[in-house]
GROMACS .gro file of C-alpha atoms in nm:
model
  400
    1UNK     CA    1  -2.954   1.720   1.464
    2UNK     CA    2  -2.617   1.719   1.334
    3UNK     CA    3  -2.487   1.747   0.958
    4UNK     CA    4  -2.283   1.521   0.958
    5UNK     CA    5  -2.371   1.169   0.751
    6UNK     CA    6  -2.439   0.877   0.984
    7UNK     CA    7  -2.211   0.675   0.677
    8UNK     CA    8  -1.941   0.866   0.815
    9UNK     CA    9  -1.973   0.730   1.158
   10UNK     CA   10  -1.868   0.372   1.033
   11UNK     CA   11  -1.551   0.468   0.923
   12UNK     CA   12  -1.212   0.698   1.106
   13UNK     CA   13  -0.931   0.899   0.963
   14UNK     CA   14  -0.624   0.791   0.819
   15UNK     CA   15  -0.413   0.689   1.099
   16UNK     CA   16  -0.093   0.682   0.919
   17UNK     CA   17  -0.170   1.080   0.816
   18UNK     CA   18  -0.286   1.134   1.215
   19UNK     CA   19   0.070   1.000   1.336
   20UNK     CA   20   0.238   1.206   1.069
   21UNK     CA   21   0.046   1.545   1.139
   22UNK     CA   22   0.121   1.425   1.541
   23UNK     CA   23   0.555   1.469   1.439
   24UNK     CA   24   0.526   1.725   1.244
   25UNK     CA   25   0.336   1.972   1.534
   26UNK     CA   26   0.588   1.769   1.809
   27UNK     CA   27   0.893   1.910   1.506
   28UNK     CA   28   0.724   2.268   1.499
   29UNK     CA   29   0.708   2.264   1.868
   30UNK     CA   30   1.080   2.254   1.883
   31UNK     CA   31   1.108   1.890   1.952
   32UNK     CA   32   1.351   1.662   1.783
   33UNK     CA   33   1.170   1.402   1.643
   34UNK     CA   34   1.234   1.135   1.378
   35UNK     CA   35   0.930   1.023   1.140
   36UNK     CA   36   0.895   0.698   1.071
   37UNK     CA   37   0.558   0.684   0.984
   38UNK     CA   38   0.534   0.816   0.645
   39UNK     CA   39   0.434   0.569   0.360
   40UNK     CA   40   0.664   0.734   0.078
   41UNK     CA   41   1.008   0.786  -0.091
   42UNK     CA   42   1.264   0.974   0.038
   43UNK     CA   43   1.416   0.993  -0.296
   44UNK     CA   44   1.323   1.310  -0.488
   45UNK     CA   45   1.103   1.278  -0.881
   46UNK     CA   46   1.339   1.175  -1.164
   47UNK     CA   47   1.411   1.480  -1.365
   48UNK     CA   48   1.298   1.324  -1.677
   49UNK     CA   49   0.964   1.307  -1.567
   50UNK     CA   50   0.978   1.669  -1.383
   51UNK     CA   51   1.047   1.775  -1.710
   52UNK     CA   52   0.774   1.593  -1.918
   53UNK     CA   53   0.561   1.844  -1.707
   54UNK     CA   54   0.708   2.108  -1.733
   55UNK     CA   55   0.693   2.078  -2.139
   56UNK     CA   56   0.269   1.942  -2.076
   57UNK     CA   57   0.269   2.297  -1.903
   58UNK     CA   58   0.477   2.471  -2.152
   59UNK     CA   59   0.258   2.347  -2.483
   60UNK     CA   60  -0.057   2.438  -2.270
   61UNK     CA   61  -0.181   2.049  -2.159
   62UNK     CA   62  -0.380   2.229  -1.897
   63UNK     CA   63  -0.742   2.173  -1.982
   64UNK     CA   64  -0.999   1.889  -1.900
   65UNK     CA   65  -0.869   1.528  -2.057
   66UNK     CA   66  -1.140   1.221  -2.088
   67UNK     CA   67  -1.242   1.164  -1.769
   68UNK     CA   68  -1.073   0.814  -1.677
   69UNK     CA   69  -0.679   0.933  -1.858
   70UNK     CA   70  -0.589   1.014  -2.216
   71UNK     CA   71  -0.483   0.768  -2.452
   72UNK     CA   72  -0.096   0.785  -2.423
   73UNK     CA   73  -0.120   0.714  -2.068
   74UNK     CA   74  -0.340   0.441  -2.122
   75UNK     CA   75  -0.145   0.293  -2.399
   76UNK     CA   76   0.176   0.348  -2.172
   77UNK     CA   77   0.028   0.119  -1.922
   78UNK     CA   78  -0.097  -0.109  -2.185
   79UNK     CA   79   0.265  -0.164  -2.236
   80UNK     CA   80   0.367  -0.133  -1.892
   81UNK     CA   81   0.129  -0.448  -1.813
   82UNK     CA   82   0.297  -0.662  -2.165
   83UNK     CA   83   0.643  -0.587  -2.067
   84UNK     CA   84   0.630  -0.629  -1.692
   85UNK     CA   85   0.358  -0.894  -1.591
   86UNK     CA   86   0.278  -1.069  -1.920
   87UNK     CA   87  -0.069  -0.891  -1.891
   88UNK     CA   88  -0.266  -0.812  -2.200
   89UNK     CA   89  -0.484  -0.494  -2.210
   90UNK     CA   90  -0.681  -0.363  -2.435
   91UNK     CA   91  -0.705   0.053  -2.368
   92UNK     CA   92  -1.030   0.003  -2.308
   93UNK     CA   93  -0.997  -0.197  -2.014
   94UNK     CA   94  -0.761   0.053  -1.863
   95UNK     CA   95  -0.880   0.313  -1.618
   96UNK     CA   96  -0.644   0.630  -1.457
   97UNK     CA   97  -0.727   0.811  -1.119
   98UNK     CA   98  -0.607   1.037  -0.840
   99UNK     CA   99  -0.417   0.774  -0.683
  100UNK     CA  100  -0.423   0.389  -0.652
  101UNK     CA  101  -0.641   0.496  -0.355
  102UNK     CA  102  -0.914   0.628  -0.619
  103UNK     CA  103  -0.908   0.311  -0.810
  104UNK     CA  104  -1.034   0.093  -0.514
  105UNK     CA  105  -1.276   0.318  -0.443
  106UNK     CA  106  -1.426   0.338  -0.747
  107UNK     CA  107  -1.409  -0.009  -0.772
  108UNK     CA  108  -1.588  -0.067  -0.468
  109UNK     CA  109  -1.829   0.240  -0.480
  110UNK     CA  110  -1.912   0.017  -0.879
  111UNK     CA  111  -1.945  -0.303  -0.730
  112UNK     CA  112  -2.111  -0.337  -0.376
  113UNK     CA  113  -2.456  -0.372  -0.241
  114UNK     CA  114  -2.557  -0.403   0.123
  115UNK     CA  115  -2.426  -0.730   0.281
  116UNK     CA  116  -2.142  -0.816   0.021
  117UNK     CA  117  -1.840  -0.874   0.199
  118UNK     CA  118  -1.448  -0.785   0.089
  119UNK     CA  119  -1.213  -0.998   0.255
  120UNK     CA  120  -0.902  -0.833   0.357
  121UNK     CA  121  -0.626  -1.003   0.515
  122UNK     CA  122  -0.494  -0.844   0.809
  123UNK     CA  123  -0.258  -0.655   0.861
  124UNK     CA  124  -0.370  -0.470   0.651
  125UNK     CA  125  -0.340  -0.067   0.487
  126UNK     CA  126  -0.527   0.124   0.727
  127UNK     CA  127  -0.760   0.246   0.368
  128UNK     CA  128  -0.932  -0.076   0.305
  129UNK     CA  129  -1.145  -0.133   0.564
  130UNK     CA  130  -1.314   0.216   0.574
  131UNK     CA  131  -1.298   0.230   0.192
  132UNK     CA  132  -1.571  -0.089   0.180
  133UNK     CA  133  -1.763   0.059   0.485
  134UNK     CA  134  -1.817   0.415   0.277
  135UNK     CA  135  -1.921   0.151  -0.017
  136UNK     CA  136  -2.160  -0.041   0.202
  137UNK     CA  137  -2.047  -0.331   0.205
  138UNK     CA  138  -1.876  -0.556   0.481
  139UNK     CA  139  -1.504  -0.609   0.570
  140UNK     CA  140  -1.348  -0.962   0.670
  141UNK     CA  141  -1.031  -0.964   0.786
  142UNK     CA  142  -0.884  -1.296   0.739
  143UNK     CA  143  -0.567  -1.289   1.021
  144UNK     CA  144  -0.184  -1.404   0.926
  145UNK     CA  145   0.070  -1.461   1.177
  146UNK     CA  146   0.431  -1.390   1.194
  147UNK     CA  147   0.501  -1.759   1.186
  148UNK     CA  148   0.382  -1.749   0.856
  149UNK     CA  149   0.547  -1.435   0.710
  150UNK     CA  150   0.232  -1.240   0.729
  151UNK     CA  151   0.103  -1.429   0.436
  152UNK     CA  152  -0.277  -1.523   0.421
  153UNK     CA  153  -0.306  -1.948   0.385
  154UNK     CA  154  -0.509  -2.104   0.139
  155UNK     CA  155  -0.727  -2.288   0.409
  156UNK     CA  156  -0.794  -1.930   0.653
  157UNK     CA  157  -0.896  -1.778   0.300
  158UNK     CA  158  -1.118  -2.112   0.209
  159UNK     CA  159  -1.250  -2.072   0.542
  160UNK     CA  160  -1.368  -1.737   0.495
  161UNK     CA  161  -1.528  -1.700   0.175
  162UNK     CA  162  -1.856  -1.730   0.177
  163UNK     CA  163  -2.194  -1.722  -0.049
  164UNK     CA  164  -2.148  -1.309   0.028
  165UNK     CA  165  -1.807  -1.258  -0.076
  166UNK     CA  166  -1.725  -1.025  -0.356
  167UNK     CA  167  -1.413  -0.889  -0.370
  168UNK     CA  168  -1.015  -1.024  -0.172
  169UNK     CA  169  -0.822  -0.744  -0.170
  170UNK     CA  170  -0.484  -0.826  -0.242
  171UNK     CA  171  -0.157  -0.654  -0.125
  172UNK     CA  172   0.228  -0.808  -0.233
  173UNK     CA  173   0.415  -0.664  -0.154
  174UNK     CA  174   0.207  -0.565   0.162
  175UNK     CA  175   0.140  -0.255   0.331
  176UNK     CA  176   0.228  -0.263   0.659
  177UNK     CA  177   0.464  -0.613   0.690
  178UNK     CA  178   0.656  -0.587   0.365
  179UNK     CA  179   0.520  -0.976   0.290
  180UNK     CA  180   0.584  -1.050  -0.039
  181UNK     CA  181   0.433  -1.395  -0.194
  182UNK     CA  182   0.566  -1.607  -0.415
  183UNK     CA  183   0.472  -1.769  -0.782
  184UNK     CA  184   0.348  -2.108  -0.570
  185UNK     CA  185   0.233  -1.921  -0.245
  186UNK     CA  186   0.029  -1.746  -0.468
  187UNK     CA  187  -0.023  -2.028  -0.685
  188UNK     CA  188  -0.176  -2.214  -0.376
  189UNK     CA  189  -0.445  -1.905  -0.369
  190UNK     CA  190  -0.541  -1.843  -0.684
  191UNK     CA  191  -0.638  -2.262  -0.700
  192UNK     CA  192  -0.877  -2.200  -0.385
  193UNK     CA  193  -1.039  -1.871  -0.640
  194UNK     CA  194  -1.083  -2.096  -0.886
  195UNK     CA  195  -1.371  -2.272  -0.702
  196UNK     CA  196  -1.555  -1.983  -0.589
  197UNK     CA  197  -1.643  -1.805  -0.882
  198UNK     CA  198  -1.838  -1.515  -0.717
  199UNK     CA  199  -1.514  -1.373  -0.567
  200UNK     CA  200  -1.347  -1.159  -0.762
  201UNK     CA  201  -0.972  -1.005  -0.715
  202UNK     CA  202  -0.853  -0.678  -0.681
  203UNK     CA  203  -0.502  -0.637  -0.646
  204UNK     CA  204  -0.263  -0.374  -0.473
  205UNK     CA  205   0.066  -0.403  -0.693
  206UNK     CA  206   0.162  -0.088  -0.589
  207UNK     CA  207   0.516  -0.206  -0.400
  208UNK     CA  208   0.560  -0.420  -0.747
  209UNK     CA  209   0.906  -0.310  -0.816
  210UNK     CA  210   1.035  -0.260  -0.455
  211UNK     CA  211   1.150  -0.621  -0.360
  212UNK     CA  212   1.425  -0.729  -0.248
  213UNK     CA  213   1.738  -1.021  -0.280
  214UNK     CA  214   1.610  -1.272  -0.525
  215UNK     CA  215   1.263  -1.201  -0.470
  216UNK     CA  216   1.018  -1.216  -0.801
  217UNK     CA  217   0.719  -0.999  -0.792
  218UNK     CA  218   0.391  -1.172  -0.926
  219UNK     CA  219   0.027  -1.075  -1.006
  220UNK     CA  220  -0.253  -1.308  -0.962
  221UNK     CA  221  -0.368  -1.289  -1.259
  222UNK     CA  222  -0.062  -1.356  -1.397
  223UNK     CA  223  -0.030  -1.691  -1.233
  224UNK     CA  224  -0.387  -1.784  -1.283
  225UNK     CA  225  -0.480  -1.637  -1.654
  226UNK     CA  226  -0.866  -1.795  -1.531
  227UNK     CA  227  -0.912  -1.541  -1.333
  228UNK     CA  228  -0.776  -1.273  -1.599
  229UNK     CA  229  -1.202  -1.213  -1.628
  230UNK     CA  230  -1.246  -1.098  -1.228
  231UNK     CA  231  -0.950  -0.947  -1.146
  232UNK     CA  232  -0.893  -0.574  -1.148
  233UNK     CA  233  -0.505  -0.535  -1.110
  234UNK     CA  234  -0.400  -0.151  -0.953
  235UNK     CA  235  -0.069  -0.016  -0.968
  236UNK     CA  236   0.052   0.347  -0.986
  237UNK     CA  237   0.369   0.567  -1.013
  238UNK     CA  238   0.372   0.675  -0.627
  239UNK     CA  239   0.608   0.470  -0.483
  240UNK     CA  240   0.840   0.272  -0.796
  241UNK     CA  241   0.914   0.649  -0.943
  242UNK     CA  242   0.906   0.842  -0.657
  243UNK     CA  243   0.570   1.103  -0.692
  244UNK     CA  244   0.334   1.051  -0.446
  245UNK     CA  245   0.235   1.385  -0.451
  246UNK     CA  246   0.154   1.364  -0.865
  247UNK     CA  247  -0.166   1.134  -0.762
  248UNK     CA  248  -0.194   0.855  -1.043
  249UNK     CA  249  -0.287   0.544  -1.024
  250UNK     CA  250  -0.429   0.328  -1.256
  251UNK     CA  251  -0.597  -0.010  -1.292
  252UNK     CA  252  -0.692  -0.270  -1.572
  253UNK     CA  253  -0.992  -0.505  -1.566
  254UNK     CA  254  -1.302  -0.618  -1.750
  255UNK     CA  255  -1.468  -0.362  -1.947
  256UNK     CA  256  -1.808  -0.356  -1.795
  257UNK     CA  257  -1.622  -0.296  -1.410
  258UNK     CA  258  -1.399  -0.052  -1.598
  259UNK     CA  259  -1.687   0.172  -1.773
  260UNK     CA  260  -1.870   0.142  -1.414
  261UNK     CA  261  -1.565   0.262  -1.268
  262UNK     CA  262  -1.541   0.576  -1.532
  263UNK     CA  263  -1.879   0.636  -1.442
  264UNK     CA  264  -1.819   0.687  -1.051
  265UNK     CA  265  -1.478   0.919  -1.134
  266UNK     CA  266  -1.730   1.108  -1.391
  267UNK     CA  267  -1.959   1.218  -1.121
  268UNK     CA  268  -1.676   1.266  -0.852
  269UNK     CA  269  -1.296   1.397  -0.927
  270UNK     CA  270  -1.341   1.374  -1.310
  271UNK     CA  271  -0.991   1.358  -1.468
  272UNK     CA  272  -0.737   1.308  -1.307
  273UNK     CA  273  -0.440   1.633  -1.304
  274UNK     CA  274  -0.356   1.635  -1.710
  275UNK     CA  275  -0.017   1.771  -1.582
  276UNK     CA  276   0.091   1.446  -1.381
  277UNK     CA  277  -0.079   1.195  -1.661
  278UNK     CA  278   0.181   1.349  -1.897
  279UNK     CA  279   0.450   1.297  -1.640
  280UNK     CA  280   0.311   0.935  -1.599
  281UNK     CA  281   0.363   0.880  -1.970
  282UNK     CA  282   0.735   0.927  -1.936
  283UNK     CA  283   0.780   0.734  -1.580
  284UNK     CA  284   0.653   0.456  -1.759
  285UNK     CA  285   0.787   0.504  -2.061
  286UNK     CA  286   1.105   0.617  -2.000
  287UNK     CA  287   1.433   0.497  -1.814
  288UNK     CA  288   1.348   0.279  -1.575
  289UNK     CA  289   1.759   0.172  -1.417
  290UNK     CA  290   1.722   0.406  -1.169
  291UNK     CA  291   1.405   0.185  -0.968
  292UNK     CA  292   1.642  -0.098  -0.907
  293UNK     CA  293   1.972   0.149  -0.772
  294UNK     CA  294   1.681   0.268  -0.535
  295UNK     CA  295   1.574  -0.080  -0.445
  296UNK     CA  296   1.903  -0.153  -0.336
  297UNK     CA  297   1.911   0.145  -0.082
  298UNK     CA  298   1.569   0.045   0.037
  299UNK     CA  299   1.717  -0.300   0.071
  300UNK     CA  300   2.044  -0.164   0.272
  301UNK     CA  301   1.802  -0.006   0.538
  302UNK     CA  302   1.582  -0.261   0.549
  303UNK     CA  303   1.872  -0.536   0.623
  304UNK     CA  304   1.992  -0.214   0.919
  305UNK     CA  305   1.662  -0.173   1.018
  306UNK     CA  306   1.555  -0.512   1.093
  307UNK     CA  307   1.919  -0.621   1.230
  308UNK     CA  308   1.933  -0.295   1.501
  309UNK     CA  309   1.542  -0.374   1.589
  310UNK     CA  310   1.619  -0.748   1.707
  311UNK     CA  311   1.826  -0.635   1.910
  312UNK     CA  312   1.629  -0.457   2.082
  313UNK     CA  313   1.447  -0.572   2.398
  314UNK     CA  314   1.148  -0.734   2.401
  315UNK     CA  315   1.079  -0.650   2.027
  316UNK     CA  316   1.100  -0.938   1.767
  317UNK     CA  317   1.122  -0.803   1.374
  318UNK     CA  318   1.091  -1.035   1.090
  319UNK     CA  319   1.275  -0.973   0.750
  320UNK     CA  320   1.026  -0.849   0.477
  321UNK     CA  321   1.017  -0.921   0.088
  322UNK     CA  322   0.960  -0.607  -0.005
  323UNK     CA  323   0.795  -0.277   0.021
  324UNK     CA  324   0.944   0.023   0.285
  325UNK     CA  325   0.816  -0.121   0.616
  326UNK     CA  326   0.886  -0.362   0.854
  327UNK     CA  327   0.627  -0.456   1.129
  328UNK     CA  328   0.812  -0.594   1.436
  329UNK     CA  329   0.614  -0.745   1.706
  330UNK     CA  330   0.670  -0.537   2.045
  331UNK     CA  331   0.508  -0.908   2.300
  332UNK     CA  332   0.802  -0.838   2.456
  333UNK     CA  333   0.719  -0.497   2.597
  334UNK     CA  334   0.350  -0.556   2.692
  335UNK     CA  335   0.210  -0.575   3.094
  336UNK     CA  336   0.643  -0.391   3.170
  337UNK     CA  337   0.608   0.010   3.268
  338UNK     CA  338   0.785   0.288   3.180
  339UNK     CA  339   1.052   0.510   3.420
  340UNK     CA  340   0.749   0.711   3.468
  341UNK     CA  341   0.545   0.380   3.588
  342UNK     CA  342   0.331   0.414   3.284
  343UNK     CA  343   0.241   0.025   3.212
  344UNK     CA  344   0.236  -0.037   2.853
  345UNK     CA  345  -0.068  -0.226   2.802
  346UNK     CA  346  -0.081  -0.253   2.385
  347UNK     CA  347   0.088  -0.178   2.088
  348UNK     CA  348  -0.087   0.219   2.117
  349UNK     CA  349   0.070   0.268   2.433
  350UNK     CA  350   0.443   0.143   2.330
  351UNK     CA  351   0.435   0.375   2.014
  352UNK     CA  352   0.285   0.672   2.230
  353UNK     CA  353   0.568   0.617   2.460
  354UNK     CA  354   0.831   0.598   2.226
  355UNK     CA  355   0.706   0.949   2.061
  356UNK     CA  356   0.720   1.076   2.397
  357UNK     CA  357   0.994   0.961   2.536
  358UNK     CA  358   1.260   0.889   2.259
  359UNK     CA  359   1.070   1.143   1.984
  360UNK     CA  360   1.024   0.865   1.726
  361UNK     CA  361   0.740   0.877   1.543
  362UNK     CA  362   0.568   0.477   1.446
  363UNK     CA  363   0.222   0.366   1.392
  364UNK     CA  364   0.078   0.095   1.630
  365UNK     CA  365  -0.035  -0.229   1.479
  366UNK     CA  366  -0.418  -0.195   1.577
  367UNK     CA  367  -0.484   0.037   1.306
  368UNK     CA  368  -0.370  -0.233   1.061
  369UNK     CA  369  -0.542  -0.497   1.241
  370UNK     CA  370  -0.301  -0.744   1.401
  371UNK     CA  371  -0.174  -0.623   1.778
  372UNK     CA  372   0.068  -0.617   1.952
  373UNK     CA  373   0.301  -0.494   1.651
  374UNK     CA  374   0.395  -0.132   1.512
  375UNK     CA  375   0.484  -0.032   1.201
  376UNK     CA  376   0.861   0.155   1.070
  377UNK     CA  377   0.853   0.259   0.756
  378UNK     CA  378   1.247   0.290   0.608
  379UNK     CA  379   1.213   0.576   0.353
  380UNK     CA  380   1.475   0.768   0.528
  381UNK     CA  381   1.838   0.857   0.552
  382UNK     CA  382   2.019   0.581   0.730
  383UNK     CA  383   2.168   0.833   0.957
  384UNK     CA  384   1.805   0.905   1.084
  385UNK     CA  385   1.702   0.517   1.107
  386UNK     CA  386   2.035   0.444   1.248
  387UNK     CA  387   1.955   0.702   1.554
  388UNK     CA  388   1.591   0.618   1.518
  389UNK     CA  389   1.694   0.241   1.581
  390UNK     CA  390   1.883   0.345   1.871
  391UNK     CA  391   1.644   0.554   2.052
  392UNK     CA  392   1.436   0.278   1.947
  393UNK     CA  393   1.701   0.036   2.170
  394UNK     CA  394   1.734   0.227   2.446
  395UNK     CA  395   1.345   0.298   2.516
  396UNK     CA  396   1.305  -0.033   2.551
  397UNK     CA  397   1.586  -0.137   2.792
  398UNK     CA  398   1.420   0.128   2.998
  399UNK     CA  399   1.114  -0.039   3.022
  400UNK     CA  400   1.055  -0.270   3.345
   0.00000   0.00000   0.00000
């Protein structure tokens, strides 16, 4: 009889992580490869905030803090909320956590019994899914198309709410497409939420300030203050100030879910790294000119990106909002074989190819739930994506 949990069986490993491990053993083999799976910034920490923890260090901010963030931090997001989304917070509704990944799992791990169901609109982050499996309850993926921008419609997500649903998980900008929604696209949501007061909201805002042209980021409850009372809004400092590796994220909701949530962390991680909640304090309190130079890099590569990917053949890439990624369909490629007369049957066996073949490393669109599509994340140097791109090109005029 084995050790192992039968839980675990319902749910896989990080996919994104498996294709990154995959390139870095295909690099350490000698192998020129090009990543392009990786969900951060290239761009290093801000120095202001490196050395906000290197002073926490220096006046000995090294022991246990409360278990769900210490007061500045939560009174820097208190702010953060105010002066960015017109959100008001009391501390007390704020919670802090390894991650913006911790926050939805607490959240979930609070909130579900057996049967409730968590509708996630696909594609979706490759987290979600398992994330409400490990909390027992159900996902439903409610499908968008590229027609559409990869943005859920108010009638697919009327259709599938039902007497069972708890929580829509909410992603704008979205991880994998980029899909960013706008104040009446979102408007249009929030109105079909209105009438089904069991479901409440939990929001993925952390691509908020990585958007691009005139896009305007918005939060749902921040177009629908009724739903202010069942919506837990995330964010974190991972991807808008460059520290993925500092793990905070943070989220801001009714007090009840938020004391339920403290309670999970206080039996699990406890506090969060005191170290990186100082450096928190200073991301969001500090300067904040440099997110939008960035965002205009990101926006460069993304315009390269998506311009040297249509032309390639049999691939079809639409222009995202915001985010690092763009999620081109690869239609275009299925049922033709490689020069090896390897016939590429689904999005798995085009990105498998391509790492072979070309040594770029993507992640197929099955592990986010809408096939046949792959997914290039643009956190690199354009010299890299501009070869990448190419190799990109070229494996697919080999295919016949």
């Amino acid at each position: 009889m084995s050790i192992i949990a039968e839980s675990l069986g319902r749910i896989k490993p990080s996919v994104t992580i498996a294709v990154t491990t995959k390139a870095a053993e295909l690099k350490a083999a000698g192998r020129d490869v090009i990543g392009l799976g990786a969900g951060e910034p290239d761009f290093d920490t801000p120095d202001n905030i490196k050395e906000a923890a290197i002073r926490a260090i220096n006046e000995g901010k090294t022991k246990y803090t409360a278990v769900d963030g210490i007061p500045e931090l939560k009174k820097a997001i208190c702010e953060k909320f105010k002066r960015d989304n017109g959100l008001d917070y009391e501390p007390s509704q704020v919670t802090v956590g390894t991650g913006g990944k911790q926050i939805i799992y607490n959240a979930l791990i609070a909130t579900l019994n057996p049967g409730d169901e968590v509708l996630i609109p696909a594609p979706y982050w490759v987290s979600y899914p398992d994330m409400v499996l490990l909390g027992g309850g159900e996902p439903v993926f409610v499908p968008t198309t590229a027609a559409n921008g990869f943005k859920m419609q108010p009638a697919d997500l009327e259709a599938a709410i039902t007497p069972k649903t708890k929580w829509l998980i909410f992603n704008s900008p979205s991880n994998p497409s980029g899909a960013g929604y706008s104040h009446d696209e979102l408007k249009a949501l929030t109105d079909v939420l209105l009438r089904h007061p069991q479901v409440w909201i939990l929001t993925d805002d952390m691509y908020e300030h990585l958007v691009y042209d005139d896009f305007k980021f918005v939060t749902p409850a921040e177009v629908e203050p009724a739903l202010y009372q069942r919506t837990l809004t995330m964010n974190g400092v991972s991807k808008s100030y460059a520290m993925t590796g500092w793990r905070i994220g943070y989220g801001a909701g009714p007090v009840e879910l938020i004391k339920a949530m403290a309670k999970v962390q206080s039996q699990s991680t406890s506090n969060p790294c005191s170290i990186s909640q100082y450096a928190a304090v200073e991301a969001l309190n500090g300067p904040q000119d440099f997110i939008a130079e960035r965002a205009k890099v990101f926006e460069e590569r993304r315009d390269l990106v998506v311009g040297m990917l249509n032309q390639a053949t049999g691939l079809s890439c639409p222009m995202p909002e915001g985010a690092f990624y763009v999620y081109p369909s690869c239609t275009g490629c299925i049922g033709k074989k490689t020069p090896e007369g390897k016939v590429i049957e689904n999005d798995f066996d085009f990105v498998s190819a391509l790492l072979e073949t070309e040594g770029v490393a993507v992640v197929h669109g099955e592990a986010f739930g809408l096939s046949p599509h792959f997914r290039v994340s643009y956190a690199t140097s354009t010299e890299a994506l501009t070869e990448a791109c190419e190799r990109i090109q070229r494996f697919c005029a080999s295919l016949s």
